[in-house]
């Protein structure tokens, strides 16, 4: 066999591959990479789980706080004033119960249709008995109390049921949580309906109230109500329930997870808020449905002050402002050019309990004949019949 032939034969039997040393080196590098990567990714996963835990705790706290705050803002909508002729000697209370761990109030929160114009929400699926005031024949026991409510069946002036239902929020120890964990469940109930869970995993440290209250003092200063002075009820002698102006809540959400060393750890996030119900402190009117009595007929005269001409209109107050129904809130002023229809109100003057009122019109044109009118407006708002002036031309 020639030399060339022997070389070609060896070339055909050579096999490509790795030596044992190369394989050992590759395996060592691979193991080293995985040894470094696995702890890194494990730590990243635990960090992600911690972030999820913090977010979950915060979302629990925010949801509970937002739910309570949203309804506290509407306290007092649709509550009815006293009506001794119907055997109701007191106003329907706005705040029924102010407790360190519970709050109960009245508001027109929901209706089944748009016929209830004061309702905050419309839900055609809600039970009708949960959209009106409760009947005294079916009272409920208030949370953390042996007291029952209502004390009267509160009605409107036409003897129909008040549309302001009774809403309760309270926290109660979580029976499924370990003893001493200070975990609570937030509950909600409307009228005598079933109680529903709003949020769980709420942490309340020992000795800390869930609800705090502020009231207006006799001198007009807003001050906190000490927890030791709670609870406050609507029917207490010299009750301060009507003087409450703000309700504060502190909600701490909890998520039980693990730290970076995979040891058990609880993540706590707290949300604090203070709600000032817009309707508390407003007077309750009983006769806004009746059209107020008209004011006196206006008298208009051309006057010049400092070289500026204006029409000055005066009129006497409505008999329903300082006496009678006492529900006049303002006076509405009208003006039109004689021969043309009356348009929208030109201005309005808030009541001041004065026997007479004066209003001036600077936007006048020479040679144009005007006629002025004025109506009393109550809190409905409803206008009295218009009283008009004599025509006047500048």
Coordinates of C-alpha atoms in Angstrom, one line a residue:
X1 CA 0.0 0.0 0.0
X2 CA 1.4 3.4 -0.9
X3 CA 2.0 6.1 1.5
X4 CA -0.9 8.2 0.1
X5 CA -3.3 5.3 0.4
X6 CA -2.4 4.7 4.1
X7 CA -3.0 8.4 4.9
X8 CA -6.4 8.3 3.3
X9 CA -7.3 5.2 5.2
X10 CA -6.4 6.8 8.6
X11 CA -8.4 9.9 7.7
X12 CA -11.5 7.8 7.1
X13 CA -11.3 6.1 10.6
X14 CA -10.7 9.3 12.7
X15 CA -13.9 10.3 14.8
X16 CA -14.7 14.0 15.8
X17 CA -15.5 14.5 19.6
X18 CA -14.4 15.8 23.0
X19 CA -11.7 14.5 25.1
X20 CA -12.5 13.5 28.7
X21 CA -10.7 16.6 30.0
X22 CA -12.9 18.8 27.9
X23 CA -16.1 17.1 29.1
X24 CA -15.0 17.5 32.7
X25 CA -14.3 21.2 32.2
X26 CA -17.7 21.8 30.5
X27 CA -19.5 19.9 33.2
X28 CA -17.7 21.9 35.9
X29 CA -18.6 25.2 34.3
X30 CA -22.2 24.2 33.8
X31 CA -22.6 23.2 37.4
X32 CA -21.0 26.5 38.5
X33 CA -23.4 28.6 36.4
X34 CA -26.4 26.8 37.8
X35 CA -25.0 27.0 41.4
X36 CA -24.9 30.8 41.0
X37 CA -28.1 31.2 39.1
X38 CA -30.5 29.1 41.2
X39 CA -29.9 31.1 44.4
X40 CA -30.2 34.3 42.5
X41 CA -33.5 33.4 40.9
X42 CA -34.7 32.0 44.2
X43 CA -34.0 35.3 45.9
X44 CA -35.7 37.2 43.1
X45 CA -38.8 34.9 43.5
X46 CA -38.9 35.5 47.2
X47 CA -38.5 39.3 46.6
X48 CA -41.4 39.1 44.2
X49 CA -43.5 37.2 46.7
X50 CA -42.7 39.9 49.3
X51 CA -43.8 42.6 46.9
X52 CA -47.1 40.7 46.3
X53 CA -47.6 40.4 50.0
X54 CA -47.1 44.1 50.6
X55 CA -49.4 44.9 47.7
X56 CA -52.1 42.5 49.0
X57 CA -52.0 44.0 52.5
X58 CA -52.2 47.5 51.0
X59 CA -55.1 46.6 48.7
X60 CA -57.0 45.1 51.7
X61 CA -56.6 48.3 53.7
X62 CA -57.5 50.5 50.8
X63 CA -60.6 48.6 49.8
X64 CA -61.9 48.6 53.4
X65 CA -61.2 52.3 53.8
X66 CA -62.7 53.3 50.5
X67 CA -65.8 51.3 51.1
X68 CA -66.5 52.9 54.5
X69 CA -65.4 56.4 53.4
X70 CA -67.6 56.4 50.4
X71 CA -70.8 55.8 52.4
X72 CA -69.8 57.9 55.4
X73 CA -69.7 60.9 53.1
X74 CA -73.4 60.5 52.4
X75 CA -74.6 60.4 56.0
X76 CA -77.8 62.3 56.4
X77 CA -79.2 62.3 52.9
X78 CA -83.0 62.0 52.9
X79 CA -83.5 61.9 56.7
X80 CA -86.8 63.3 57.9
X81 CA -87.5 66.0 60.5
X82 CA -89.7 65.5 63.5
X83 CA -93.5 65.4 63.0
X84 CA -95.4 65.4 66.3
X85 CA -98.7 65.1 64.3
X86 CA -97.5 61.6 63.3
X87 CA -96.2 60.8 66.8
X88 CA -92.6 61.4 65.8
X89 CA -91.1 63.8 68.4
X90 CA -87.6 63.8 67.2
X91 CA -85.7 64.2 63.9
X92 CA -84.6 61.0 62.1
X93 CA -81.0 60.8 63.4
X94 CA -78.1 61.1 61.0
X95 CA -75.7 59.3 63.3
X96 CA -77.3 56.5 65.3
X97 CA -74.3 55.0 67.0
X98 CA -70.7 56.2 67.3
X99 CA -68.6 53.4 68.8
X100 CA -64.9 52.7 68.8
X101 CA -65.4 49.6 66.7
X102 CA -68.8 50.4 65.0
X103 CA -70.7 53.2 63.4
X104 CA -74.4 53.3 62.4
X105 CA -76.0 56.0 60.4
X106 CA -79.0 56.9 58.3
X107 CA -78.8 57.9 54.6
X108 CA -80.8 57.5 51.4
X109 CA -78.1 55.3 49.8
X110 CA -79.9 53.2 47.3
X111 CA -83.2 53.0 45.4
X112 CA -84.7 50.5 43.1
X113 CA -85.6 53.1 40.4
X114 CA -85.0 56.7 39.5
X115 CA -88.2 57.9 41.3
X116 CA -86.1 58.4 44.4
X117 CA -84.2 61.5 43.3
X118 CA -82.1 61.8 46.5
X119 CA -80.7 58.2 46.4
X120 CA -77.0 57.9 45.8
X121 CA -77.3 54.7 43.8
X122 CA -80.0 53.0 41.7
X123 CA -80.0 49.2 41.9
X124 CA -83.2 47.5 40.6
X125 CA -82.1 44.2 42.1
X126 CA -82.0 45.3 45.8
X127 CA -84.8 44.3 48.1
X128 CA -87.3 47.1 48.6
X129 CA -87.2 46.8 52.4
X130 CA -83.5 47.8 52.2
X131 CA -84.3 51.1 50.5
X132 CA -86.5 52.7 53.1
X133 CA -86.4 53.4 56.8
X134 CA -87.0 50.5 59.2
X135 CA -90.3 49.9 61.0
X136 CA -90.4 50.1 64.7
X137 CA -92.0 46.7 64.7
X138 CA -88.9 45.0 63.4
X139 CA -85.9 46.6 65.2
X140 CA -82.3 45.4 65.1
X141 CA -79.7 45.3 67.8
X142 CA -76.8 47.6 67.2
X143 CA -73.3 46.2 67.0
X144 CA -71.4 46.1 70.3
X145 CA -74.6 47.0 72.1
X146 CA -77.9 45.7 73.6
X147 CA -79.7 48.8 72.3
X148 CA -82.2 48.3 69.5
X149 CA -83.1 50.7 66.7
X150 CA -85.4 52.3 65.5
X151 CA -87.3 54.0 68.3
X152 CA -89.9 55.4 65.9
X153 CA -91.1 54.6 62.4
X154 CA -89.8 57.7 60.6
X155 CA -92.0 59.0 57.9
X156 CA -92.2 61.9 55.4
X157 CA -94.8 64.6 55.6
X158 CA -97.2 62.7 53.4
X159 CA -97.0 59.7 55.9
X160 CA -95.0 57.5 53.5
X161 CA -91.9 55.9 54.8
X162 CA -88.7 57.9 55.0
X163 CA -86.3 56.8 52.2
X164 CA -83.2 57.0 54.4
X165 CA -82.1 53.5 55.4
X166 CA -79.9 52.5 58.3
X167 CA -76.3 51.4 57.6
X168 CA -74.0 49.8 60.1
X169 CA -70.2 49.0 59.8
X170 CA -68.4 47.2 62.5
X171 CA -65.3 45.1 63.0
X172 CA -65.3 41.7 64.8
X173 CA -62.6 39.4 65.9
X174 CA -61.7 36.8 63.2
X175 CA -62.7 33.5 64.7
X176 CA -60.6 31.6 62.1
X177 CA -57.4 33.4 63.1
X178 CA -55.0 32.2 65.8
X179 CA -55.7 33.5 69.3
X180 CA -54.0 36.7 70.1
X181 CA -53.4 37.6 66.4
X182 CA -55.6 40.8 66.7
X183 CA -57.1 40.1 63.3
X184 CA -60.6 41.3 62.6
X185 CA -63.3 41.1 59.9
X186 CA -65.1 44.2 58.7
X187 CA -68.9 43.8 58.4
X188 CA -71.7 45.8 56.8
X189 CA -75.4 45.6 57.3
X190 CA -78.3 47.6 55.9
X191 CA -81.5 47.8 58.0
X192 CA -82.4 44.3 59.2
X193 CA -80.9 42.7 56.1
X194 CA -78.1 40.0 56.3
X195 CA -74.6 41.1 57.4
X196 CA -72.0 40.9 54.7
X197 CA -68.2 40.7 54.9
X198 CA -66.4 43.7 53.5
X199 CA -62.8 42.7 54.2
X200 CA -60.8 40.2 56.2
X201 CA -57.2 40.1 57.5
X202 CA -57.5 43.5 59.2
X203 CA -55.1 44.1 62.1
X204 CA -56.2 46.2 65.0
X205 CA -53.5 46.4 67.8
X206 CA -54.8 46.0 71.3
X207 CA -56.1 49.2 72.8
X208 CA -56.5 51.0 69.5
X209 CA -59.9 52.0 68.2
X210 CA -61.0 51.5 64.6
X211 CA -63.2 54.6 64.5
X212 CA -62.4 58.0 65.9
X213 CA -64.7 61.0 66.0
X214 CA -64.5 64.8 66.2
X215 CA -67.3 67.1 67.3
X216 CA -68.0 70.8 67.2
X217 CA -68.0 72.3 70.7
X218 CA -70.3 75.1 72.0
X219 CA -67.7 77.7 71.2
X220 CA -67.4 76.5 67.6
X221 CA -64.0 74.7 68.0
X222 CA -63.7 71.2 66.5
X223 CA -62.3 68.8 69.0
X224 CA -61.7 65.0 69.3
X225 CA -64.1 62.8 71.3
X226 CA -62.1 60.7 73.8
X227 CA -62.4 57.0 73.3
X228 CA -63.4 56.8 76.9
X229 CA -66.5 58.9 76.1
X230 CA -67.7 56.4 73.5
X231 CA -70.1 55.0 72.6
X232 CA -72.5 57.8 71.7
X233 CA -76.1 57.1 70.8
X234 CA -78.8 59.2 69.1
X235 CA -81.2 59.0 72.0
X236 CA -79.0 59.8 75.0
X237 CA -79.9 62.7 77.2
X238 CA -77.9 65.7 75.9
X239 CA -76.5 63.5 73.2
X240 CA -73.6 64.8 71.2
X241 CA -74.3 62.6 68.2
X242 CA -75.6 65.6 66.2
X243 CA -72.4 67.6 66.9
X244 CA -70.1 65.0 65.3
X245 CA -68.4 66.5 62.3
X246 CA -65.7 64.1 61.3
X247 CA -65.1 60.3 61.5
X248 CA -61.5 59.0 61.2
X249 CA -60.6 55.4 60.5
X250 CA -57.3 53.6 60.5
X251 CA -57.2 50.3 58.6
X252 CA -54.2 48.0 58.6
X253 CA -54.2 45.2 56.1
X254 CA -52.2 42.0 56.7
X255 CA -50.6 39.4 54.4
X256 CA -48.9 36.4 56.0
X257 CA -45.9 35.4 53.9
X258 CA -42.1 34.8 54.2
X259 CA -39.0 36.9 54.3
X260 CA -35.9 36.5 52.1
X261 CA -34.6 33.7 54.3
X262 CA -37.9 32.0 53.9
X263 CA -39.0 32.5 57.5
X264 CA -42.6 33.3 58.3
X265 CA -43.4 37.0 58.2
X266 CA -46.5 39.2 58.3
X267 CA -46.6 42.2 56.0
X268 CA -48.7 45.1 57.3
X269 CA -49.8 48.2 55.4
X270 CA -51.9 50.9 57.0
X271 CA -54.3 53.5 55.4
X272 CA -55.6 56.4 57.4
X273 CA -58.5 58.7 56.4
X274 CA -60.8 61.3 57.9
X275 CA -64.3 61.8 56.5
X276 CA -66.4 65.0 57.1
X277 CA -70.0 64.1 56.1
X278 CA -71.3 67.0 54.1
X279 CA -74.9 66.8 55.3
X280 CA -74.2 66.9 59.1
X281 CA -74.8 70.3 60.6
X282 CA -77.4 71.3 58.0
X283 CA -80.9 72.1 59.3
X284 CA -83.7 69.7 58.6
X285 CA -86.7 71.4 57.0
X286 CA -90.2 70.0 57.2
X287 CA -92.2 72.1 54.8
X288 CA -90.1 72.5 51.6
X289 CA -92.7 70.7 49.6
X290 CA -95.2 73.6 50.0
X291 CA -94.9 76.6 47.7
X292 CA -93.7 79.6 49.8
X293 CA -95.7 82.7 50.1
X294 CA -94.9 85.6 47.7
X295 CA -92.8 88.6 48.8
X296 CA -94.2 92.1 48.5
X297 CA -94.6 93.7 45.1
X298 CA -91.3 95.2 44.0
X299 CA -90.9 99.0 43.7
X300 CA -88.4 100.2 41.0
X301 CA -86.9 103.7 40.8
X302 CA -84.1 105.3 38.8
X303 CA -81.4 106.6 41.0
X304 CA -78.0 108.2 40.3
X305 CA -75.1 107.6 42.6
X306 CA -71.7 109.1 41.8
X307 CA -72.9 110.0 38.3
X308 CA -73.9 106.4 37.5
X309 CA -77.6 105.6 36.7
X310 CA -79.1 102.4 37.9
X311 CA -82.6 100.9 38.7
X312 CA -83.0 100.3 42.4
X313 CA -85.6 97.6 43.3
X314 CA -87.0 97.1 46.8
X315 CA -89.5 94.6 48.2
X316 CA -90.7 93.3 51.5
X317 CA -89.8 89.8 52.6
X318 CA -92.0 86.8 52.3
X319 CA -94.1 85.9 55.3
X320 CA -92.6 82.4 55.1
X321 CA -89.0 83.6 55.7
X322 CA -89.1 84.6 59.4
X323 CA -92.4 83.0 60.3
X324 CA -94.8 80.6 58.9
X325 CA -93.0 77.6 57.3
X326 CA -89.6 79.4 57.7
X327 CA -88.3 77.7 54.6
X328 CA -87.4 80.6 52.3
X329 CA -83.8 80.4 51.3
X330 CA -83.4 83.1 48.7
X331 CA -85.2 85.6 46.4
X332 CA -85.1 85.2 42.6
X333 CA -85.0 88.4 40.5
X334 CA -86.4 88.5 36.9
X335 CA -86.4 91.2 34.3
X336 CA -87.9 91.5 30.8
X337 CA -88.5 94.1 28.1
X338 CA -92.2 95.0 28.1
X339 CA -93.8 93.1 25.2
X340 CA -91.4 90.2 25.4
X341 CA -91.7 87.0 27.4
X342 CA -90.1 86.5 30.8
X343 CA -86.8 84.7 30.6
X344 CA -84.4 83.0 33.0
X345 CA -83.8 84.5 36.4
X346 CA -81.4 87.5 36.3
X347 CA -80.0 87.2 39.8
X348 CA -80.7 85.8 43.2
X349 CA -80.4 87.2 46.7
X350 CA -79.8 85.0 49.7
X351 CA -82.1 85.5 52.7
X352 CA -80.8 87.7 55.5
X353 CA -83.9 87.7 57.8
X354 CA -84.4 91.4 56.9
X355 CA -87.9 92.9 56.7
X356 CA -87.1 94.2 53.2
X357 CA -84.5 93.8 50.5
X358 CA -82.9 96.0 47.9
X359 CA -81.3 95.1 44.5
X360 CA -79.7 97.3 41.8
X361 CA -79.6 96.8 38.1
X362 CA -76.7 98.7 36.3
X363 CA -77.2 97.1 32.9
X364 CA -80.0 99.4 31.6
X365 CA -80.5 101.0 28.2
X366 CA -82.1 104.4 27.6
X367 CA -85.4 104.4 25.9
X368 CA -86.1 100.7 26.7
X369 CA -89.1 99.9 29.0
X370 CA -88.4 97.2 31.6
X371 CA -90.6 95.4 34.0
X372 CA -89.1 93.6 37.1
X373 CA -90.3 90.6 39.1
X374 CA -89.3 88.8 42.3
X375 CA -90.2 85.3 43.7
X376 CA -89.4 83.7 47.0
X377 CA -87.6 80.3 46.7
X378 CA -87.6 77.6 49.4
X379 CA -85.2 74.7 50.0
X380 CA -86.9 72.4 47.5
X381 CA -86.2 74.6 45.5
X382 CA -89.8 75.8 44.6
X383 CA -90.7 79.4 43.6
X384 CA -93.6 81.4 44.9
X385 CA -95.8 83.2 42.4
X386 CA -93.9 86.2 40.9
X387 CA -94.7 89.7 42.1
X388 CA -94.1 92.3 39.4
X389 CA -93.2 96.0 39.4
X390 CA -94.7 98.8 37.3
X391 CA -93.0 99.3 33.9
X392 CA -90.2 101.8 34.0
X393 CA -88.3 103.6 31.2
X394 CA -85.0 105.5 31.5

